């Protein structure tokens, strides 16, 4: 119970720092900053931070030996968990407000549960135990749908599509990459080693993506993008990612607790909305969007209640 409760609190705290991503990405898109540089620079900033952390803890050789054992899997699942997760989020920021991107992103909660039986072959009884988590996550999904419908009249179909489909792709890529890397490392690496390993594994993707923008599109980062991506790298890339990975590591062998930790990320919607109102002077969403947000938060609360009751049994 202790680990599960701590993991839940860490997940909730991570959602606060993750929300910075959606707000700052929206700011950069409104400043006509390239979405490719918004994505790539964040991970370029993260790399030296985690390299210093791991080297100072004298843990790099252990990580390097792990990577050498399965280099292809490290590249593939790091690219999925970091590259195919984050690049679509920065792309979508050009078409949707930060709170709507954050709301759609909550599909990742259902994605984690849906992917679980495919990643971890479990007895039927354990799979059935996930049904309650799937029900609570379904409430969150209903909230997301209502939020999207509330915005349908404000954007063209193309804008809705470009602001939604990339986020849906990201929502499956993140839990898939994260869980496959936990499975691959089997608890042999700490959180900082695993993040650094995934940064190194996804580096070819970021170099190719930024290289395309530099040499093909002939686009350089905007004057403010270096500072803005640095803020995202520290808040979301270093602090939030470390907190979230630490939370999932604590409950990596408990699928229900893992689903609840992932559900804490629904709080990002509220944090992103508050930030956009305070920083960008954005108008308040309409009543249907608020109903959608209430359902998202309700789903998260029910996950937490389910967590408490299941640990008391």
CSV table of C-alpha atoms in Angstrom, one decimal:
chain,number,residue,atom,x,y,z
A,1,UNK,CA,0.0,0.0,0.0
A,2,UNK,CA,2.8,2.4,0.8
A,3,UNK,CA,4.4,2.1,-2.6
A,4,UNK,CA,1.1,2.4,-4.4
A,5,UNK,CA,0.1,5.6,-2.5
A,6,UNK,CA,3.5,7.2,-3.0
A,7,UNK,CA,3.3,6.3,-6.7
A,8,UNK,CA,-0.1,8.0,-6.9
A,9,UNK,CA,1.1,11.2,-5.3
A,10,UNK,CA,4.2,11.2,-7.5
A,11,UNK,CA,2.1,10.8,-10.6
A,12,UNK,CA,-0.2,13.7,-9.6
A,13,UNK,CA,2.8,16.0,-8.9
A,14,UNK,CA,4.3,14.9,-12.3
A,15,UNK,CA,1.1,16.0,-14.0
A,16,UNK,CA,1.6,19.6,-12.7
A,17,UNK,CA,5.0,19.8,-14.3
A,18,UNK,CA,3.9,18.0,-17.4
A,19,UNK,CA,1.2,20.7,-17.9
A,20,UNK,CA,4.0,23.2,-18.6
A,21,UNK,CA,4.7,21.3,-21.9
A,22,UNK,CA,1.2,22.0,-23.3
A,23,UNK,CA,1.2,25.7,-22.3
A,24,UNK,CA,4.8,26.5,-23.5
A,25,UNK,CA,4.3,24.5,-26.8
A,26,UNK,CA,1.1,26.6,-27.4
A,27,UNK,CA,3.1,29.8,-26.8
A,28,UNK,CA,5.8,28.7,-29.2
A,29,UNK,CA,3.3,27.8,-31.9
A,30,UNK,CA,1.6,31.2,-31.5
A,31,UNK,CA,5.0,32.8,-32.0
A,32,UNK,CA,5.3,30.8,-35.3
A,33,UNK,CA,8.1,28.6,-33.9
A,34,UNK,CA,8.8,25.4,-35.8
A,35,UNK,CA,7.2,22.4,-34.1
A,36,UNK,CA,10.2,20.3,-35.1
A,37,UNK,CA,12.6,22.5,-33.1
A,38,UNK,CA,10.1,22.8,-30.3
A,39,UNK,CA,10.3,19.0,-30.0
A,40,UNK,CA,14.0,18.3,-30.7
A,41,UNK,CA,15.5,21.1,-28.6
A,42,UNK,CA,13.7,19.8,-25.5
A,43,UNK,CA,15.5,16.4,-25.8
A,44,UNK,CA,18.8,18.0,-26.7
A,45,UNK,CA,18.5,20.1,-23.5
A,46,UNK,CA,17.6,17.0,-21.4
A,47,UNK,CA,20.6,14.9,-22.5
A,48,UNK,CA,23.4,16.7,-20.7
A,49,UNK,CA,21.3,17.0,-17.5
A,50,UNK,CA,20.7,13.3,-17.2
A,51,UNK,CA,24.2,12.5,-18.4
A,52,UNK,CA,25.6,14.5,-15.5
A,53,UNK,CA,23.2,12.9,-13.0
A,54,UNK,CA,24.1,9.3,-14.1
A,55,UNK,CA,27.8,10.0,-14.3
A,56,UNK,CA,27.8,11.6,-10.9
A,57,UNK,CA,26.2,8.5,-9.5
A,58,UNK,CA,28.8,6.3,-11.2
A,59,UNK,CA,26.0,4.3,-13.0
A,60,UNK,CA,26.8,5.0,-16.6
A,61,UNK,CA,28.8,1.7,-17.2
A,62,UNK,CA,25.9,-0.4,-16.0
A,63,UNK,CA,23.5,1.5,-18.4
A,64,UNK,CA,25.9,1.2,-21.3
A,65,UNK,CA,26.2,-2.6,-20.8
A,66,UNK,CA,22.4,-2.8,-20.8
A,67,UNK,CA,22.2,-0.9,-24.1
A,68,UNK,CA,24.9,-3.1,-25.7
A,69,UNK,CA,22.9,-6.2,-24.8
A,70,UNK,CA,19.8,-5.1,-26.9
A,71,UNK,CA,20.8,-2.0,-28.9
A,72,UNK,CA,18.0,-2.3,-31.5
A,73,UNK,CA,15.3,-2.7,-28.9
A,74,UNK,CA,16.7,0.4,-27.1
A,75,UNK,CA,16.5,2.4,-30.3
A,76,UNK,CA,13.1,1.2,-31.3
A,77,UNK,CA,11.3,1.6,-27.9
A,78,UNK,CA,13.1,4.8,-27.0
A,79,UNK,CA,12.0,6.3,-30.3
A,80,UNK,CA,8.4,5.2,-29.7
A,81,UNK,CA,8.4,6.3,-26.0
A,82,UNK,CA,10.1,9.7,-26.6
A,83,UNK,CA,10.1,10.5,-30.3
A,84,UNK,CA,6.7,9.3,-31.5
A,85,UNK,CA,5.2,10.5,-28.3
A,86,UNK,CA,6.5,14.0,-28.2
A,87,UNK,CA,6.8,15.2,-31.8
A,88,UNK,CA,3.0,14.8,-32.5
A,89,UNK,CA,2.3,16.8,-29.3
A,90,UNK,CA,4.3,19.8,-30.5
A,91,UNK,CA,2.7,19.5,-34.0
A,92,UNK,CA,-0.8,19.5,-32.5
A,93,UNK,CA,-0.1,22.6,-30.5
A,94,UNK,CA,-0.3,24.6,-33.7
A,95,UNK,CA,-4.0,23.6,-34.1
A,96,UNK,CA,-5.5,23.4,-30.6
A,97,UNK,CA,-5.4,25.3,-27.3
A,98,UNK,CA,-3.2,23.7,-24.7
A,99,UNK,CA,-6.0,22.5,-22.5
A,100,UNK,CA,-7.7,20.7,-25.4
A,101,UNK,CA,-4.4,19.0,-26.3
A,102,UNK,CA,-4.0,18.1,-22.7
A,103,UNK,CA,-7.6,16.8,-22.6
A,104,UNK,CA,-7.2,14.6,-25.7
A,105,UNK,CA,-3.8,13.4,-24.3
A,106,UNK,CA,-5.8,11.6,-21.5
A,107,UNK,CA,-6.5,8.9,-24.0
A,108,UNK,CA,-3.1,7.6,-22.8
A,109,UNK,CA,-4.9,6.3,-19.7
A,110,UNK,CA,-7.1,4.0,-21.8
A,111,UNK,CA,-4.2,3.2,-24.1
A,112,UNK,CA,-2.1,1.9,-21.2
A,113,UNK,CA,-4.9,-0.5,-20.1
A,114,UNK,CA,-5.6,-1.6,-23.6
A,115,UNK,CA,-2.0,-2.3,-24.3
A,116,UNK,CA,-1.4,-4.2,-21.0
A,117,UNK,CA,-2.7,-7.6,-22.1
A,118,UNK,CA,-0.6,-7.4,-25.3
A,119,UNK,CA,2.6,-6.4,-23.5
A,120,UNK,CA,2.3,-8.6,-20.5
A,121,UNK,CA,0.7,-12.0,-21.0
A,122,UNK,CA,-1.4,-12.5,-17.9
A,123,UNK,CA,-3.8,-15.1,-16.5
A,124,UNK,CA,-7.4,-14.3,-17.4
A,125,UNK,CA,-8.2,-13.5,-13.7
A,126,UNK,CA,-5.7,-10.7,-13.7
A,127,UNK,CA,-7.0,-9.3,-17.0
A,128,UNK,CA,-10.5,-9.3,-15.6
A,129,UNK,CA,-9.3,-7.2,-12.6
A,130,UNK,CA,-8.5,-4.5,-15.0
A,131,UNK,CA,-12.2,-4.1,-16.0
A,132,UNK,CA,-12.9,-1.6,-13.2
A,133,UNK,CA,-10.0,0.5,-14.2
A,134,UNK,CA,-11.2,0.4,-17.8
A,135,UNK,CA,-14.7,1.5,-16.7
A,136,UNK,CA,-13.2,4.5,-14.8
A,137,UNK,CA,-11.0,5.3,-17.8
A,138,UNK,CA,-14.1,5.2,-20.0
A,139,UNK,CA,-15.6,8.0,-18.0
A,140,UNK,CA,-12.4,10.0,-18.8
A,141,UNK,CA,-12.8,9.1,-22.4
A,142,UNK,CA,-16.4,10.4,-22.4
A,143,UNK,CA,-15.2,13.7,-21.0
A,144,UNK,CA,-12.6,14.0,-23.8
A,145,UNK,CA,-15.2,13.3,-26.5
A,146,UNK,CA,-17.5,16.1,-25.0
A,147,UNK,CA,-14.6,18.5,-24.9
A,148,UNK,CA,-13.8,17.8,-28.6
A,149,UNK,CA,-17.5,18.2,-29.6
A,150,UNK,CA,-17.7,21.5,-27.7
A,151,UNK,CA,-14.9,22.8,-29.9
A,152,UNK,CA,-16.2,21.4,-33.2
A,153,UNK,CA,-18.0,24.7,-34.2
A,154,UNK,CA,-14.9,26.8,-33.5
A,155,UNK,CA,-12.4,25.0,-35.8
A,156,UNK,CA,-12.4,23.7,-39.3
A,157,UNK,CA,-12.5,19.9,-39.8
A,158,UNK,CA,-8.8,20.0,-40.8
A,159,UNK,CA,-7.8,21.8,-37.7
A,160,UNK,CA,-9.7,19.3,-35.5
A,161,UNK,CA,-8.1,16.4,-37.3
A,162,UNK,CA,-4.6,17.9,-37.1
A,163,UNK,CA,-5.1,18.8,-33.5
A,164,UNK,CA,-6.5,15.4,-32.5
A,165,UNK,CA,-5.0,12.5,-34.5
A,166,UNK,CA,-1.3,13.3,-33.6
A,167,UNK,CA,-2.3,13.5,-29.9
A,168,UNK,CA,-4.0,10.1,-30.2
A,169,UNK,CA,-0.9,8.7,-31.7
A,170,UNK,CA,1.2,10.1,-28.9
A,171,UNK,CA,-1.2,8.8,-26.3
A,172,UNK,CA,-0.5,5.2,-27.4
A,173,UNK,CA,3.3,5.7,-28.0
A,174,UNK,CA,4.1,6.9,-24.5
A,175,UNK,CA,2.8,4.0,-22.4
A,176,UNK,CA,3.9,1.5,-25.1
A,177,UNK,CA,7.5,2.8,-25.0
A,178,UNK,CA,7.6,3.3,-21.3
A,179,UNK,CA,6.2,-0.2,-20.5
A,180,UNK,CA,8.4,-2.0,-23.1
A,181,UNK,CA,11.5,-0.3,-21.6
A,182,UNK,CA,10.5,-1.3,-18.1
A,183,UNK,CA,10.0,-4.9,-19.4
A,184,UNK,CA,13.4,-4.8,-21.2
A,185,UNK,CA,15.4,-3.5,-18.2
A,186,UNK,CA,13.6,-5.6,-15.6
A,187,UNK,CA,14.3,-3.3,-12.7
A,188,UNK,CA,18.1,-3.4,-13.3
A,189,UNK,CA,18.3,0.3,-13.9
A,190,UNK,CA,17.2,3.2,-11.8
A,191,UNK,CA,14.9,6.0,-13.1
A,192,UNK,CA,17.8,8.3,-14.2
A,193,UNK,CA,19.6,5.5,-16.0
A,194,UNK,CA,16.5,4.5,-17.9
A,195,UNK,CA,15.7,8.1,-18.9
A,196,UNK,CA,19.3,8.7,-20.1
A,197,UNK,CA,19.2,5.4,-22.0
A,198,UNK,CA,16.0,6.4,-23.7
A,199,UNK,CA,17.4,9.8,-24.6
A,200,UNK,CA,20.4,8.1,-26.2
A,201,UNK,CA,18.2,5.6,-27.9
A,202,UNK,CA,15.9,8.2,-29.4
A,203,UNK,CA,18.8,10.5,-30.4
A,204,UNK,CA,19.0,9.3,-34.0
A,205,UNK,CA,15.3,10.2,-34.4
A,206,UNK,CA,15.8,13.7,-33.1
A,207,UNK,CA,18.9,14.3,-35.2
A,208,UNK,CA,17.1,13.1,-38.3
A,209,UNK,CA,14.0,15.2,-37.5
A,210,UNK,CA,16.0,18.4,-36.7
A,211,UNK,CA,18.3,17.8,-39.7
A,212,UNK,CA,15.3,17.6,-42.0
A,213,UNK,CA,14.1,21.0,-40.7
A,214,UNK,CA,17.6,22.5,-40.9
A,215,UNK,CA,18.7,21.2,-44.4
A,216,UNK,CA,15.4,20.6,-46.2
A,217,UNK,CA,13.1,23.3,-44.8
A,218,UNK,CA,16.1,25.6,-44.0
A,219,UNK,CA,14.4,26.5,-40.7
A,220,UNK,CA,16.2,27.5,-37.6
A,221,UNK,CA,14.8,27.8,-34.0
A,222,UNK,CA,13.1,31.1,-33.3
A,223,UNK,CA,14.8,33.6,-31.0
A,224,UNK,CA,12.7,32.6,-28.0
A,225,UNK,CA,12.6,28.9,-28.7
A,226,UNK,CA,15.9,28.2,-27.0
A,227,UNK,CA,14.7,29.6,-23.7
A,228,UNK,CA,11.2,28.2,-24.0
A,229,UNK,CA,12.4,24.7,-24.8
A,230,UNK,CA,14.8,24.9,-21.9
A,231,UNK,CA,11.9,25.7,-19.6
A,232,UNK,CA,10.0,22.7,-21.0
A,233,UNK,CA,13.1,20.5,-20.7
A,234,UNK,CA,13.6,21.3,-17.0
A,235,UNK,CA,10.0,21.3,-15.9
A,236,UNK,CA,8.6,18.5,-18.1
A,237,UNK,CA,11.6,16.7,-19.4
A,238,UNK,CA,13.6,16.5,-16.2
A,239,UNK,CA,11.3,17.0,-13.2
A,240,UNK,CA,8.0,15.6,-14.5
A,241,UNK,CA,9.6,12.7,-16.4
A,242,UNK,CA,11.7,11.6,-13.4
A,243,UNK,CA,8.7,11.8,-11.1
A,244,UNK,CA,6.5,9.9,-13.5
A,245,UNK,CA,9.1,7.2,-14.2
A,246,UNK,CA,9.7,6.9,-10.5
A,247,UNK,CA,6.0,6.5,-9.9
A,248,UNK,CA,5.6,3.8,-12.6
A,249,UNK,CA,8.7,2.0,-11.4
A,250,UNK,CA,7.3,1.7,-7.9
A,251,UNK,CA,4.2,-0.3,-9.2
A,252,UNK,CA,5.6,-1.8,-12.4
A,253,UNK,CA,4.5,-5.3,-11.3
A,254,UNK,CA,0.9,-4.2,-10.4
A,255,UNK,CA,-1.2,-3.5,-13.5
A,256,UNK,CA,-4.1,-1.9,-11.6
A,257,UNK,CA,-1.8,0.5,-9.6
A,258,UNK,CA,0.1,1.2,-12.8
A,259,UNK,CA,-3.2,2.2,-14.5
A,260,UNK,CA,-4.1,4.5,-11.6
A,261,UNK,CA,-0.7,6.2,-11.7
A,262,UNK,CA,-1.3,6.8,-15.5
A,263,UNK,CA,-4.8,8.2,-14.6
A,264,UNK,CA,-3.3,10.9,-12.4
A,265,UNK,CA,-2.2,12.6,-15.6
A,266,UNK,CA,-5.8,13.8,-16.2
A,267,UNK,CA,-5.0,16.6,-13.8
A,268,UNK,CA,-2.9,18.1,-16.6
A,269,UNK,CA,-6.1,19.4,-18.2
A,270,UNK,CA,-6.9,21.6,-15.2
A,271,UNK,CA,-3.3,22.8,-14.9
A,272,UNK,CA,-3.1,23.5,-18.6
A,273,UNK,CA,-6.4,25.5,-18.6
A,274,UNK,CA,-5.3,27.6,-15.6
A,275,UNK,CA,-1.9,28.3,-17.2
A,276,UNK,CA,-3.4,29.3,-20.5
A,277,UNK,CA,-5.9,31.6,-18.8
A,278,UNK,CA,-3.2,33.3,-16.7
A,279,UNK,CA,-0.4,33.4,-19.2
A,280,UNK,CA,-2.2,33.8,-22.6
A,281,UNK,CA,-5.3,35.5,-21.3
A,282,UNK,CA,-7.3,32.8,-23.1
A,283,UNK,CA,-11.1,32.9,-22.7
A,284,UNK,CA,-12.9,30.4,-20.5
A,285,UNK,CA,-14.1,27.3,-22.3
A,286,UNK,CA,-17.8,26.8,-22.8
A,287,UNK,CA,-20.0,24.8,-20.4
A,288,UNK,CA,-19.8,21.6,-22.4
A,289,UNK,CA,-16.0,21.8,-22.2
A,290,UNK,CA,-16.3,22.3,-18.5
A,291,UNK,CA,-18.6,19.2,-18.3
A,292,UNK,CA,-15.9,17.2,-20.2
A,293,UNK,CA,-13.3,18.4,-17.7
A,294,UNK,CA,-15.4,17.4,-14.7
A,295,UNK,CA,-15.8,13.9,-16.2
A,296,UNK,CA,-12.1,13.6,-16.7
A,297,UNK,CA,-11.3,14.6,-13.1
A,298,UNK,CA,-14.2,12.4,-11.9
A,299,UNK,CA,-12.6,9.4,-13.7
A,300,UNK,CA,-9.3,10.2,-12.0
A,301,UNK,CA,-10.9,10.4,-8.5
A,302,UNK,CA,-12.7,7.1,-9.1
A,303,UNK,CA,-9.4,5.5,-10.0
A,304,UNK,CA,-8.0,6.8,-6.7
A,305,UNK,CA,-11.0,5.5,-4.7
A,306,UNK,CA,-10.7,2.1,-6.5
A,307,UNK,CA,-7.0,2.1,-5.5
A,308,UNK,CA,-7.8,2.7,-1.9
A,309,UNK,CA,-10.6,0.1,-1.7
A,310,UNK,CA,-8.6,-2.6,-3.5
A,311,UNK,CA,-5.6,-2.1,-1.1
A,312,UNK,CA,-8.0,-2.5,1.9
A,313,UNK,CA,-9.3,-5.9,0.7
